[in-house]
Coordinates of C-alpha atoms in Angstrom, one line a residue:
Chain A
X1 CA 0.0 0.1 -0.2
X2 CA 1.2 3.3 -1.1
X3 CA 1.6 6.7 0.8
X4 CA -1.7 8.7 1.5
X5 CA -2.3 11.5 -0.7
X6 CA -2.3 14.5 1.3
X7 CA -5.8 15.4 0.7
X8 CA -6.5 12.3 3.1
X9 CA -5.3 13.6 6.3
X10 CA -6.9 15.8 9.2
X11 CA -5.2 18.4 11.0
X12 CA -3.4 17.2 14.2
X13 CA -5.4 17.0 17.2
X14 CA -8.7 16.4 15.5
X15 CA -10.7 13.5 16.8
X16 CA -11.3 10.6 14.2
X17 CA -12.8 7.5 15.8
X18 CA -14.8 4.6 13.8
X19 CA -15.6 1.2 14.6
X20 CA -15.9 -0.3 18.2
X21 CA -13.9 2.6 19.7
X22 CA -16.4 5.1 18.5
X23 CA -19.4 2.6 19.6
X24 CA -17.6 2.5 22.9
X25 CA -17.7 6.1 23.3
X26 CA -21.4 6.4 22.3
X27 CA -22.1 3.9 25.1
X28 CA -20.2 6.0 27.4
X29 CA -21.9 8.8 26.9
X30 CA -25.5 7.2 27.0
X31 CA -24.4 5.9 30.5
X32 CA -23.5 9.2 31.7
X33 CA -26.5 10.8 30.3
X34 CA -28.7 8.0 32.1
X35 CA -27.5 8.7 35.1
X36 CA -27.4 12.9 35.0
X37 CA -31.1 12.7 33.6
X38 CA -31.8 10.3 36.5
X39 CA -30.8 13.3 38.8
X40 CA -33.3 15.4 37.3
X41 CA -31.5 17.5 34.6
X42 CA -32.9 18.3 31.2
X43 CA -30.8 18.2 27.8
X44 CA -29.5 21.4 26.3
X45 CA -28.2 21.8 22.7
X46 CA -25.6 24.9 22.5
X47 CA -24.5 26.4 19.3
X48 CA -21.3 25.4 17.7
X49 CA -19.6 28.7 17.7
X50 CA -20.3 32.1 19.1
X51 CA -19.0 35.8 19.0
X52 CA -15.5 36.1 20.4
X53 CA -16.4 38.0 23.7
X54 CA -18.1 35.0 24.9
X55 CA -14.8 33.2 25.6
X56 CA -12.7 36.2 26.5
X57 CA -9.7 35.8 28.2
X58 CA -9.5 32.2 27.1
X59 CA -6.4 30.7 25.2
X60 CA -5.9 28.8 22.0
X61 CA -9.4 30.0 20.4
X62 CA -10.3 28.9 17.1
X63 CA -11.7 31.9 15.4
X64 CA -13.6 32.4 12.0
X65 CA -14.7 35.2 10.0
X66 CA -18.4 35.2 8.8
X67 CA -19.4 36.9 5.2
X68 CA -20.3 39.8 6.9
X69 CA -16.7 40.3 8.7
X70 CA -17.8 39.5 12.1
X71 CA -15.1 37.6 14.1
X72 CA -16.6 34.3 15.6
X73 CA -15.0 31.7 17.7
X74 CA -15.6 27.9 17.6
X75 CA -17.2 26.8 21.2
X76 CA -14.0 26.6 23.4
X77 CA -15.9 25.8 26.7
X78 CA -19.5 24.7 27.6
X79 CA -19.9 26.3 30.7
X80 CA -19.2 29.9 29.3
X81 CA -21.8 29.3 26.6
X82 CA -24.2 27.6 28.6
X83 CA -24.2 30.8 31.1
X84 CA -25.1 32.9 28.3
X85 CA -27.7 30.7 27.0
X86 CA -29.3 30.2 30.4
X87 CA -29.0 33.9 31.4
X88 CA -31.8 34.4 28.8
X89 CA -33.8 31.8 30.4
X90 CA -33.1 33.2 34.0
X91 CA -34.0 36.8 33.1
X92 CA -37.4 35.7 32.7
X93 CA -37.5 33.9 35.9
X94 CA -34.5 33.4 38.2
X95 CA -35.0 29.7 39.3
X96 CA -33.2 26.5 39.7
X97 CA -32.0 25.0 36.5
X98 CA -30.5 21.6 35.7
X99 CA -29.1 21.4 32.3
X100 CA -26.8 18.5 30.6
X101 CA -24.9 19.1 27.5
X102 CA -22.9 16.8 25.0
X103 CA -20.6 17.9 22.1
X104 CA -17.3 19.3 21.1
X105 CA -15.0 22.0 22.3
X106 CA -12.0 23.2 20.4
X107 CA -8.8 24.9 21.7
X108 CA -5.8 24.8 20.0
X109 CA -2.8 23.3 22.4
X110 CA 0.8 23.5 21.1
X111 CA 1.5 20.1 19.5
X112 CA 4.1 17.3 19.8
X113 CA 2.8 15.9 23.2
X114 CA -0.2 14.0 21.8
X115 CA -2.2 16.9 22.9
X116 CA -5.8 17.1 21.3
X117 CA -7.4 20.4 20.0
X118 CA -10.8 18.6 19.9
X119 CA -12.5 17.1 22.6
X120 CA -15.8 15.8 23.1
X121 CA -17.5 16.3 26.7
X122 CA -20.7 15.2 28.7
X123 CA -21.2 17.7 31.3
X124 CA -23.7 19.5 33.5
X125 CA -24.7 23.0 34.9
X126 CA -26.6 23.5 38.1
X127 CA -28.0 26.9 38.7
X128 CA -29.2 28.7 41.7
X129 CA -27.3 25.5 43.7
X130 CA -26.4 27.3 46.7
X131 CA -24.4 25.9 49.8
X132 CA -22.2 22.6 50.0
X133 CA -25.0 20.1 49.5
X134 CA -25.1 20.9 45.8
X135 CA -21.0 20.7 45.6
X136 CA -21.3 17.4 47.6
X137 CA -24.0 16.2 45.0
X138 CA -22.1 17.1 42.1
X139 CA -19.4 14.8 43.4
X140 CA -21.7 12.1 43.9
X141 CA -23.2 12.2 40.3
X142 CA -19.6 12.0 39.2
X143 CA -19.0 9.2 41.2
X144 CA -22.4 7.3 39.9
X145 CA -21.3 8.2 36.2
X146 CA -17.8 6.4 36.8
X147 CA -19.2 3.4 38.5
X148 CA -21.9 3.0 35.7
X149 CA -19.1 2.9 32.9
X150 CA -17.3 0.4 35.1
X151 CA -14.2 2.7 36.2
X152 CA -12.8 0.9 39.3
X153 CA -11.5 3.1 42.0
X154 CA -11.6 6.4 40.3
X155 CA -9.6 9.2 42.2
X156 CA -11.6 12.3 42.8
X157 CA -9.3 15.4 44.2
X158 CA -11.3 18.4 45.9
X159 CA -9.5 21.7 46.2
X160 CA -11.0 25.4 46.7
X161 CA -10.4 28.2 44.4
X162 CA -11.3 30.5 46.8
X163 CA -8.7 29.0 49.3
X164 CA -5.8 29.2 47.2
X165 CA -7.1 33.1 46.1
X166 CA -7.2 34.2 49.7
X167 CA -3.9 32.8 50.6
X168 CA -2.4 34.4 47.5
X169 CA -3.9 37.9 48.0
X170 CA -4.2 40.5 45.0
X171 CA -0.5 40.4 44.5
X172 CA 0.2 36.9 44.6
X173 CA -2.6 36.1 42.3
X174 CA -1.3 38.6 39.8
X175 CA 2.0 36.7 39.5
X176 CA 1.7 34.1 36.8
X177 CA 5.0 32.4 38.0
X178 CA 3.6 31.9 41.1
X179 CA 0.5 30.1 39.8
X180 CA 2.8 27.7 38.0
X181 CA 5.0 26.9 40.4
X182 CA 2.1 26.0 42.5
X183 CA 0.4 24.2 39.8
X184 CA 3.9 22.2 39.4
X185 CA 3.8 21.4 43.2
X186 CA 7.3 22.9 43.2
X187 CA 8.1 24.2 46.8
X188 CA 11.4 25.6 46.4
X189 CA 10.2 27.4 43.3
X190 CA 7.1 28.6 45.3
X191 CA 9.3 30.2 47.9
X192 CA 11.7 31.9 45.5
X193 CA 8.7 33.6 43.6
X194 CA 6.6 34.3 46.6
X195 CA 9.4 36.1 48.2
X196 CA 10.2 38.0 45.3
X197 CA 6.6 39.1 44.7
X198 CA 6.9 40.3 48.5
X199 CA 4.4 38.3 50.4
X200 CA 5.0 38.0 54.1
X201 CA 6.9 35.3 55.7
X202 CA 3.7 33.5 57.1
X203 CA 2.0 33.6 53.5
X204 CA 5.2 32.3 51.9
X205 CA 5.8 29.1 54.5
X206 CA 1.9 28.5 54.1
X207 CA 2.3 28.5 50.2
X208 CA 5.4 26.3 50.3
X209 CA 3.5 23.6 52.4
X210 CA 0.5 23.6 49.9
X211 CA 2.0 20.9 47.7
X212 CA 2.0 18.6 50.5
X213 CA -1.5 19.0 51.6
X214 CA -3.0 16.5 49.5
X215 CA -4.8 13.6 51.4
X216 CA -8.0 12.7 53.2
X217 CA -9.8 15.2 55.2
X218 CA -7.1 15.9 57.7
X219 CA -5.4 18.2 55.2
X220 CA -8.2 20.4 55.6
X221 CA -7.1 21.1 59.2
X222 CA -3.4 21.9 58.5
X223 CA -3.6 25.4 57.6
X224 CA -5.4 26.2 60.7
X225 CA -2.2 26.6 62.2
X226 CA -1.4 29.5 60.3
X227 CA -2.8 33.0 60.3
X228 CA -5.5 33.0 57.9
X229 CA -7.7 35.8 56.7
X230 CA -11.3 35.4 56.6
X231 CA -11.7 34.3 53.2
X232 CA -9.3 31.4 53.8
X233 CA -11.0 30.1 56.7
X234 CA -14.2 30.2 55.2
X235 CA -13.0 28.2 52.3
X236 CA -11.7 25.5 54.6
X237 CA -15.2 25.4 56.3
X238 CA -16.8 24.9 53.2
X239 CA -14.5 21.9 52.3
X240 CA -14.9 20.5 55.8
X241 CA -18.7 20.9 55.3
X242 CA -18.2 19.1 51.7
X243 CA -16.2 16.0 53.1
X244 CA -18.6 15.4 56.2
X245 CA -21.8 15.4 53.5
X246 CA -19.7 12.9 51.5
X247 CA -18.4 10.9 54.3
X248 CA -22.1 10.5 55.5
X249 CA -22.8 9.0 52.0
X250 CA -20.1 6.8 52.3
X251 CA -17.8 8.5 50.0
X252 CA -14.8 8.1 52.0
X253 CA -12.5 7.9 49.0
X254 CA -12.3 11.5 48.1
X255 CA -9.0 13.3 48.2
X256 CA -8.7 16.9 49.1
X257 CA -5.7 19.0 47.7
X258 CA -5.5 22.4 49.1
X259 CA -2.8 23.5 46.5
X260 CA -5.1 22.9 43.3
X261 CA -4.8 26.0 41.1
X262 CA -5.3 24.3 37.8
X263 CA -8.9 25.6 36.7
X264 CA -10.4 28.3 34.6
X265 CA -10.8 31.8 36.4
X266 CA -14.5 31.2 36.6
X267 CA -14.2 28.9 39.6
X268 CA -14.8 30.7 43.2
X269 CA -15.2 27.9 45.4
X270 CA -14.4 24.0 45.7
X271 CA -13.6 22.4 42.5
X272 CA -12.7 18.8 41.7
X273 CA -11.1 17.0 39.3
X274 CA -11.2 13.0 38.3
X275 CA -8.5 10.6 37.5
X276 CA -8.4 6.9 37.3
X277 CA -5.4 4.4 37.2
X278 CA -3.8 3.9 34.3
X279 CA -4.7 7.2 32.4
X280 CA -2.4 9.8 32.6
X281 CA -4.5 12.8 32.4
X282 CA -8.1 14.0 33.8
X283 CA -11.2 12.3 33.1
X284 CA -12.9 15.4 33.8
X285 CA -14.0 17.6 36.9
X286 CA -16.0 20.4 38.1
X287 CA -16.8 22.8 40.7
X288 CA -18.4 26.0 42.1
X289 CA -18.6 29.2 39.8
X290 CA -21.0 31.5 42.2
X291 CA -19.7 34.7 40.0
X292 CA -19.9 33.6 36.4
X293 CA -23.5 35.3 35.9
X294 CA -22.6 38.7 37.4
X295 CA -21.5 39.6 33.7
X296 CA -25.4 39.3 32.8
X297 CA -26.5 41.3 35.8
X298 CA -27.6 38.1 37.5
X299 CA -26.6 36.4 41.0
X300 CA -26.6 32.8 40.2
X301 CA -24.8 30.5 42.6
X302 CA -23.6 27.6 40.3
X303 CA -22.0 24.2 40.4
X304 CA -21.2 22.1 37.2
X305 CA -19.4 19.0 36.0
X306 CA -17.8 17.8 32.9
X307 CA -16.3 14.5 31.5
X308 CA -13.7 14.2 28.7
X309 CA -15.3 11.1 26.6
X310 CA -12.0 10.1 25.0
X311 CA -10.5 9.8 28.6
X312 CA -13.6 8.0 29.9
X313 CA -13.0 5.5 27.2
X314 CA -9.3 4.7 28.0
X315 CA -10.4 4.3 31.5
X316 CA -13.4 2.0 31.0
X317 CA -12.7 -1.6 31.3
X318 CA -11.8 -3.1 27.8
X319 CA -15.0 -5.2 27.3
X320 CA -17.4 -2.2 28.1
X321 CA -19.7 -0.9 25.1
X322 CA -19.0 -2.0 21.5
X323 CA -21.6 -3.7 19.3
X324 CA -22.5 -7.2 20.0
X325 CA -21.7 -9.7 16.9
X326 CA -24.5 -9.7 14.5
X327 CA -26.2 -12.2 12.7
X328 CA -24.8 -12.3 9.2
X329 CA -27.2 -12.4 6.2
X330 CA -26.1 -12.6 2.8
X331 CA -27.7 -9.7 0.5
X332 CA -28.1 -12.3 -2.3
X333 CA -29.9 -15.0 -0.4
X334 CA -33.6 -15.7 -1.2
X335 CA -35.8 -13.2 1.3
X336 CA -32.6 -11.9 2.6
X337 CA -34.6 -8.7 3.9
X338 CA -37.4 -10.6 5.4
X339 CA -34.9 -12.6 7.1
X340 CA -33.3 -9.5 8.4
X341 CA -36.6 -8.0 9.6
X342 CA -37.4 -11.5 11.6
X343 CA -33.9 -10.9 13.3
X344 CA -34.5 -7.3 14.2
X345 CA -38.0 -8.2 15.4
X346 CA -36.1 -10.5 18.0
X347 CA -33.8 -7.8 18.9
X348 CA -30.9 -9.4 17.2
X349 CA -27.9 -7.5 15.8
X350 CA -27.7 -7.9 12.1
X351 CA -25.0 -7.7 9.2
X352 CA -26.5 -7.5 5.8
X353 CA -23.7 -8.0 3.4
X354 CA -21.8 -10.1 0.7
X355 CA -19.6 -12.2 3.1
X356 CA -20.4 -14.8 5.3
Chain B
X1 CA 5.1 -1.0 42.0
X2 CA 6.0 2.4 40.7
X3 CA 7.5 3.0 37.1
X4 CA 10.2 5.5 36.9
X5 CA 11.7 6.9 33.8
X6 CA 15.5 7.5 33.9
X7 CA 17.6 9.6 31.5
X8 CA 20.4 7.6 30.1
X9 CA 23.5 9.4 29.6
X10 CA 25.3 12.2 31.7
X11 CA 22.6 12.3 34.5
X12 CA 22.2 8.4 35.0
X13 CA 25.3 8.0 37.1
X14 CA 24.5 10.2 39.7
X15 CA 20.8 9.2 39.4
X16 CA 22.0 5.8 40.2
X17 CA 24.1 6.9 43.0
X18 CA 21.1 8.8 44.8
X19 CA 18.8 5.7 44.2
X20 CA 21.4 3.5 45.9
X21 CA 21.6 6.3 48.9
X22 CA 17.6 6.2 48.9
X23 CA 17.5 2.1 49.3
X24 CA 16.2 1.8 46.0
X25 CA 19.1 0.4 44.2
X26 CA 18.4 -1.3 40.9
X27 CA 18.9 -4.7 40.6
X28 CA 21.6 -4.5 38.0
X29 CA 23.9 -1.7 36.7
X30 CA 22.0 0.6 34.9
X31 CA 24.8 2.1 32.8
X32 CA 25.9 -1.5 31.9
X33 CA 22.5 -3.1 30.9
X34 CA 21.1 -3.7 27.7
X35 CA 17.4 -4.2 28.9
X36 CA 15.1 -1.1 28.9
X37 CA 13.4 -1.9 32.2
X38 CA 15.2 -2.9 35.4
X39 CA 13.4 -3.4 38.8
X40 CA 15.0 -2.2 42.1
X41 CA 16.3 -4.5 44.4
X42 CA 13.4 -3.7 46.8
X43 CA 10.9 -4.4 44.3
X44 CA 9.0 -1.1 44.9
X45 CA 10.1 0.5 41.8
X46 CA 10.7 -0.4 38.0
X47 CA 13.1 1.9 36.1
X48 CA 12.7 2.7 32.5
X49 CA 15.6 3.8 30.5
X50 CA 15.0 6.2 28.1
X51 CA 16.6 9.1 26.3
X52 CA 17.0 12.2 28.6
X53 CA 14.9 14.3 26.0
X54 CA 12.1 11.7 25.8
X55 CA 11.9 11.2 30.1
X56 CA 9.0 14.1 30.4
X57 CA 7.1 12.7 27.7
X58 CA 6.9 9.2 29.3
X59 CA 5.9 10.6 32.5
X60 CA 3.4 13.1 31.1
X61 CA 1.8 10.4 29.1
X62 CA 1.5 8.1 32.3
X63 CA 3.7 5.4 30.7
X64 CA 5.8 6.0 33.8
X65 CA 4.1 7.2 37.0
X66 CA 7.5 9.4 37.8
X67 CA 10.9 10.0 36.6
X68 CA 14.1 12.2 36.7
X69 CA 14.8 15.0 34.3
X70 CA 17.2 17.9 34.0
X71 CA 15.5 21.6 34.6
X72 CA 16.8 22.1 31.1
X73 CA 15.1 19.6 29.3
X74 CA 11.9 20.6 31.4
X75 CA 12.5 24.3 30.4
X76 CA 12.8 23.4 26.6
X77 CA 9.7 20.8 26.7
X78 CA 7.6 22.4 29.3
X79 CA 5.5 19.2 29.8
X80 CA 2.6 19.3 32.0
X81 CA 3.8 17.7 35.1
X82 CA 4.4 18.2 38.8
X83 CA 8.0 18.8 39.8
X84 CA 8.0 18.3 43.7
X85 CA 11.8 17.7 44.4
X86 CA 15.0 19.4 43.5
X87 CA 17.2 16.4 43.9
X88 CA 20.3 19.0 43.6
X89 CA 22.5 17.0 41.5
X90 CA 23.7 17.4 37.5
X91 CA 23.8 21.3 38.3
X92 CA 24.6 23.3 35.6
X93 CA 23.5 26.7 34.0
X94 CA 21.7 27.4 30.9
X95 CA 23.3 30.8 29.4
X96 CA 24.0 32.6 26.5
X97 CA 27.7 32.6 25.1
X98 CA 29.5 34.1 22.6
X99 CA 32.7 35.4 21.3
X100 CA 34.0 38.3 23.7
X101 CA 34.5 40.5 20.9
X102 CA 30.9 40.1 19.5
X103 CA 28.9 41.1 22.7
X104 CA 26.3 43.5 21.4
X105 CA 24.1 44.0 24.0
X106 CA 21.8 46.8 23.3
X107 CA 23.1 47.7 20.2
X108 CA 21.3 47.8 16.8
X109 CA 18.2 45.7 18.4
X110 CA 16.4 45.8 15.2
X111 CA 18.6 43.4 13.5
X112 CA 17.9 40.0 14.4
X113 CA 20.4 38.3 16.4
X114 CA 21.3 34.6 15.2
X115 CA 21.2 32.0 17.9
X116 CA 22.1 28.4 17.7
X117 CA 21.0 26.0 20.1
X118 CA 19.5 22.7 21.4
X119 CA 17.3 24.6 23.3
X120 CA 15.3 26.4 20.7
X121 CA 12.4 26.8 22.7
X122 CA 14.2 28.7 25.7
X123 CA 16.3 30.7 23.5
X124 CA 13.4 31.9 21.5
X125 CA 11.3 32.8 24.9
X126 CA 14.4 34.4 26.1
X127 CA 15.0 36.6 23.3
X128 CA 11.4 37.5 23.0
X129 CA 10.9 38.4 26.5
X130 CA 13.8 41.0 26.3
X131 CA 12.5 42.3 23.2
X132 CA 15.2 41.4 20.8
X133 CA 14.4 40.0 17.5
X134 CA 16.2 36.5 17.2
X135 CA 16.4 33.7 14.5
X136 CA 17.2 30.7 16.2
X137 CA 18.8 27.5 14.7
X138 CA 18.4 24.1 16.4
X139 CA 21.5 22.2 16.3
X140 CA 21.6 18.4 17.7
X141 CA 25.6 18.9 19.3
X142 CA 28.7 20.9 19.1
X143 CA 26.4 24.2 19.4
X144 CA 29.7 25.8 20.2
X145 CA 31.1 25.6 16.5
X146 CA 27.9 27.5 15.9
X147 CA 29.1 30.7 17.5
X148 CA 33.0 29.9 16.8
X149 CA 32.6 29.6 12.7
X150 CA 29.7 32.4 12.5
X151 CA 26.8 30.4 11.9
X152 CA 25.2 32.4 14.9
X153 CA 26.3 35.4 16.9
X154 CA 25.5 33.7 20.1
X155 CA 24.5 30.0 21.1
X156 CA 22.1 28.9 24.1
X157 CA 23.6 25.9 26.0
X158 CA 24.2 24.4 29.2
X159 CA 27.6 25.0 31.0
X160 CA 28.9 23.1 33.8
X161 CA 32.5 24.1 34.4
X162 CA 32.8 26.6 31.4
X163 CA 36.0 24.7 30.2
X164 CA 34.3 23.8 26.6
X165 CA 33.7 27.4 26.3
X166 CA 37.2 28.5 27.2
X167 CA 38.5 26.2 24.7
X168 CA 36.5 27.3 22.1
X169 CA 37.3 31.1 23.1
X170 CA 33.7 31.8 24.1
X171 CA 32.5 33.4 27.2
X172 CA 29.2 33.7 29.1
X173 CA 27.3 36.5 28.3
X174 CA 24.0 36.0 30.5
X175 CA 22.7 33.7 32.7
X176 CA 19.2 32.2 31.7
X177 CA 18.6 29.9 34.5
X178 CA 20.3 27.6 37.1
X179 CA 19.5 23.8 36.4
X180 CA 19.6 20.5 38.1
X181 CA 17.9 17.2 38.0
X182 CA 14.5 17.3 39.4
X183 CA 11.9 14.7 40.2
X184 CA 8.7 14.5 38.1
X185 CA 5.6 13.1 38.5
X186 CA 2.5 12.3 36.3
X187 CA -0.3 14.4 37.8
X188 CA -2.8 11.4 37.6
X189 CA -0.4 9.1 39.3
X190 CA 0.3 11.5 41.8
X191 CA -3.1 11.4 43.3
X192 CA -3.9 7.6 42.4
X193 CA -0.8 6.4 44.2
X194 CA 0.1 9.2 46.6
X195 CA 1.1 7.0 49.4
X196 CA 3.9 5.4 47.2
X197 CA 4.8 8.8 45.6
X198 CA 5.0 10.5 49.1
X199 CA 7.1 7.7 50.3
X200 CA 9.4 7.7 47.1
X201 CA 9.7 11.8 47.8
X202 CA 10.3 11.1 51.3
X203 CA 13.5 8.5 50.6
X204 CA 15.0 10.8 47.9
X205 CA 14.7 13.8 50.0
X206 CA 16.6 12.0 52.8
X207 CA 19.1 10.8 50.6
X208 CA 19.7 14.4 48.7
X209 CA 19.4 16.4 52.4
X210 CA 16.6 18.4 50.8
X211 CA 12.9 18.6 52.4
X212 CA 10.3 17.4 50.5

């Protein structure tokens, strides 16, 4: 077989899946949808692209220009787009909304590391969801979803955007290198940068400790030994409340990570990410964003959750999903279509074709 | 068992010494073996021998749970990894070097400087941040020749003692970063195998005298 002609290739990072792998992904999405619908969520279908302002601040947007010269952007994030869509609804009546979506998002990531620019996600938006009970519920939905696709021993890691922000203060938050060092859990680098930024000694010591504050609910207590401002203490109280609610439901396997900083800017409270053994990156995540609707003049406490379907497919057991074997019916056999219909009526899979 | 990516070459000998001091000696001499994976004697770790420039990729993709990598390589590749421990060995500096008479700091800023480097990304970012237009050539070895023979004005490379630069009549013009070997950890593995990773970090920290 010769080389493929150039017109038979897609740009790097795009998704192309066919056959059993695609069937598996469809099944995974169906299972996630079943669980999420079961928690009372309604399906929402969102536009594939939008005006550029809707994703302000995001990196790696794919832009296009329409015939009138308007700059448009391919959907880069569901939560931001859903916020706009649901704000229209909420302006009519500010009420609780439970919405779930499925589809692709597009963000450019530098190539060479097997990064994907196109991702299929299934997620949910829970609006007017005030208080830790909703944070805990989101995590319980995530656990049920993971169980539904047979992912054994997933790891759910809970952090808090408000905690890190409160400890960093305005000056620390503005320093990108400090956030990077926190994100890499690199204590020596955290100290160097935090001192350079001029944070007080107590904050530097706490920041330097954060990479170690990953583990069971006990890690929530450790920072109490430091002088904390009110926002930081309140964040720890929230995490403790979520931890207690989860523990009451027997969800004792959740980890806490107080040094977690890698989330979109819109997260304001508890946030979580989901991992599984053997898959090198996140399967999904979520959290609380109480200030996201401010831009639409609305006060809407909200939580959300999203799964990356391709990573879920990597993590799911090998035998999950896929079409069962079909009964082969020869297209040239007498009464072929009647035979096929008879099998279909009994719910069998059928393959109509030339071979046997 | 944790799988750990180890870079072959310059760093391996010292890495092996550190692992021995940490009670994690490999079952056979890693510099002599022809195998690609070697377990530790204690059975807690499996070492995966890879090219230095590939080590971060194996860890980022989760093929290895953790690994050892030079800061210079990490700066060049900027992989999405945790970097919880400075192992303190294989110290060197990433520098801009060139012929002393060609030092052109500040002058004629609009004509691009030509840079030869094994670290094209580091070099590009460094000059961009300084607002100096630069054309960067990626070389795979003997970068010094680039500056000596006039392929480039400057080179961006790692320097340990500076002997190679001196022998070629080059001087350090600016330091970009101080580098050393780092423990890197895959994000998912960090959480999924928290206890094992913590234990490993503790052993390595004790052996280096650092605090984890």
